XYZ file of C-alpha atoms in Angstrom:
81
model
C -36.533 -16.523 60.192
C -38.862 -14.551 62.461
C -37.770 -11.386 64.212
C -36.701 -12.138 67.772
C -38.500 -10.529 70.701
C -36.644 -8.548 73.363
C -36.155 -11.502 75.693
C -34.759 -13.615 72.867
C -32.448 -10.772 71.795
C -31.169 -10.530 75.384
C -30.160 -14.203 75.404
C -28.697 -14.010 71.894
C -26.561 -10.977 72.803
C -25.230 -12.840 75.855
C -24.279 -15.903 73.786
C -22.691 -13.828 71.026
C -20.673 -11.860 73.575
C -19.535 -15.053 75.317
C -18.433 -16.483 71.978
C -16.774 -13.257 70.843
C -14.429 -13.405 73.838
C -12.937 -16.635 72.473
C -10.166 -16.843 69.874
C -12.274 -19.028 67.586
C -15.969 -19.303 66.869
C -17.161 -22.508 68.533
C -20.802 -22.125 69.431
C -21.066 -25.499 71.130
C -18.942 -24.556 74.153
C -20.774 -21.355 75.236
C -24.187 -22.909 74.559
C -23.281 -26.134 76.374
C -21.815 -24.248 79.348
C -24.833 -21.937 79.505
C -27.373 -24.784 79.556
C -25.255 -27.146 81.708
C -25.116 -24.554 84.486
C -28.918 -24.181 84.375
C -29.415 -27.941 84.608
C -26.991 -28.360 87.522
C -28.331 -25.436 89.552
C -30.676 -26.241 92.404
C -31.055 -22.674 93.676
C -32.499 -20.115 91.285
C -30.404 -17.413 93.002
C -27.331 -18.986 91.407
C -28.621 -18.311 87.889
C -27.726 -15.175 85.986
C -30.449 -12.867 84.713
C -30.077 -14.194 81.188
C -30.355 -17.807 82.367
C -33.570 -16.957 84.221
C -34.930 -15.415 81.014
C -34.044 -18.647 79.170
C -35.693 -20.871 81.794
C -38.742 -18.871 82.784
C -39.600 -16.414 80.035
C -39.009 -18.299 76.783
C -41.029 -21.209 75.518
C -39.495 -24.092 73.590
C -40.173 -22.513 70.198
C -38.584 -19.217 71.269
C -35.492 -21.082 72.522
C -35.166 -22.841 69.173
C -35.359 -19.470 67.399
C -32.546 -18.146 69.620
C -30.361 -21.161 68.807
C -31.088 -20.728 65.083
C -30.191 -17.024 65.230
C -27.028 -17.851 67.202
C -26.046 -20.466 64.615
C -26.632 -17.988 61.778
C -24.481 -15.410 63.557
C -21.704 -17.985 64.034
C -21.765 -19.014 60.381
C -21.418 -15.350 59.395
C -18.526 -14.915 61.826
C -16.760 -18.000 60.465
C -17.126 -16.761 56.885
C -15.473 -13.456 57.890
C -12.394 -15.343 59.195
Protein backbone atom coordinates (compact mmCIF):
# COMPACT_ATOMS: atom_id res chain seq x y z
CA UNK A 1 0.00 0.00 0.00
CA UNK A 2 1.20 3.52 -0.79
CA UNK A 3 2.11 5.99 1.92
CA UNK A 4 -0.80 8.31 2.63
CA UNK A 5 -0.44 12.06 2.14
CA UNK A 6 -1.20 14.54 4.92
CA UNK A 7 -4.82 15.07 3.90
CA UNK A 8 -5.43 11.33 3.80
CA UNK A 9 -3.75 10.89 7.19
CA UNK A 10 -6.04 13.59 8.62
CA UNK A 11 -9.16 11.70 7.52
CA UNK A 12 -7.75 8.35 8.65
CA UNK A 13 -6.92 9.71 12.12
CA UNK A 14 -10.48 11.04 12.44
CA UNK A 15 -12.01 7.68 11.50
CA UNK A 16 -9.68 5.72 13.78
CA UNK A 17 -10.46 8.05 16.68
CA UNK A 18 -14.21 7.77 16.05
CA UNK A 19 -13.92 3.98 16.02
CA UNK A 20 -11.65 3.87 19.07
CA UNK A 21 -14.36 5.55 21.15
CA UNK A 22 -16.61 2.53 20.62
CA UNK A 23 -16.53 -0.66 22.70
CA UNK A 24 -16.02 -2.83 19.62
CA UNK A 25 -14.28 -2.33 16.31
CA UNK A 26 -17.01 -1.92 13.70
CA UNK A 27 -15.68 0.20 10.88
CA UNK A 28 -18.95 0.27 8.96
CA UNK A 29 -20.78 2.52 11.44
CA UNK A 30 -18.25 5.40 11.65
CA UNK A 31 -17.58 5.29 7.90
CA UNK A 32 -21.30 5.13 7.07
CA UNK A 33 -22.13 7.96 9.48
CA UNK A 34 -19.26 10.08 8.17
CA UNK A 35 -20.30 9.73 4.51
CA UNK A 36 -24.07 9.83 5.18
CA UNK A 37 -23.73 13.24 6.84
CA UNK A 38 -21.80 14.55 3.81
CA UNK A 39 -24.46 13.30 1.41
CA UNK A 40 -27.35 14.77 3.41
CA UNK A 41 -25.74 18.18 3.95
CA UNK A 42 -26.88 21.00 1.71
CA UNK A 43 -24.79 23.73 3.36
CA UNK A 44 -21.03 23.29 3.35
CA UNK A 45 -20.86 25.21 6.66
CA UNK A 46 -22.45 22.18 8.33
CA UNK A 47 -19.52 19.93 7.39
CA UNK A 48 -16.58 19.38 9.69
CA UNK A 49 -13.07 20.20 8.54
CA UNK A 50 -12.30 16.54 7.94
CA UNK A 51 -15.45 16.07 5.86
CA UNK A 52 -14.48 19.05 3.70
CA UNK A 53 -11.05 17.47 3.18
CA UNK A 54 -12.80 14.24 2.10
CA UNK A 55 -15.14 16.03 -0.31
CA UNK A 56 -12.93 18.72 -1.77
CA UNK A 57 -9.29 17.75 -1.36
CA UNK A 58 -9.17 14.01 -2.05
CA UNK A 59 -9.77 12.36 -5.38
CA UNK A 60 -11.48 8.99 -5.72
CA UNK A 61 -8.22 7.04 -5.66
CA UNK A 62 -7.06 8.84 -2.51
CA UNK A 63 -10.40 8.07 -0.81
CA UNK A 64 -10.02 4.39 -1.66
CA UNK A 65 -6.52 4.41 -0.14
CA UNK A 66 -7.93 5.92 3.07
CA UNK A 67 -10.62 3.23 3.27
CA UNK A 68 -7.99 0.52 2.66
CA UNK A 69 -5.74 1.94 5.39
CA UNK A 70 -8.74 2.20 7.75
CA UNK A 71 -9.67 -1.42 7.04
CA UNK A 72 -6.09 -2.55 7.69
CA UNK A 73 -6.07 -0.65 10.98
CA UNK A 74 -9.37 -2.27 11.99
CA UNK A 75 -8.14 -5.76 11.18
CA UNK A 76 -5.08 -5.13 13.35
CA UNK A 77 -7.28 -3.85 16.18
CA UNK A 78 -9.55 -6.90 15.95
CA UNK A 79 -6.57 -9.26 16.09
CA UNK A 80 -5.39 -7.54 19.30
CA UNK A 81 -8.76 -8.26 20.98
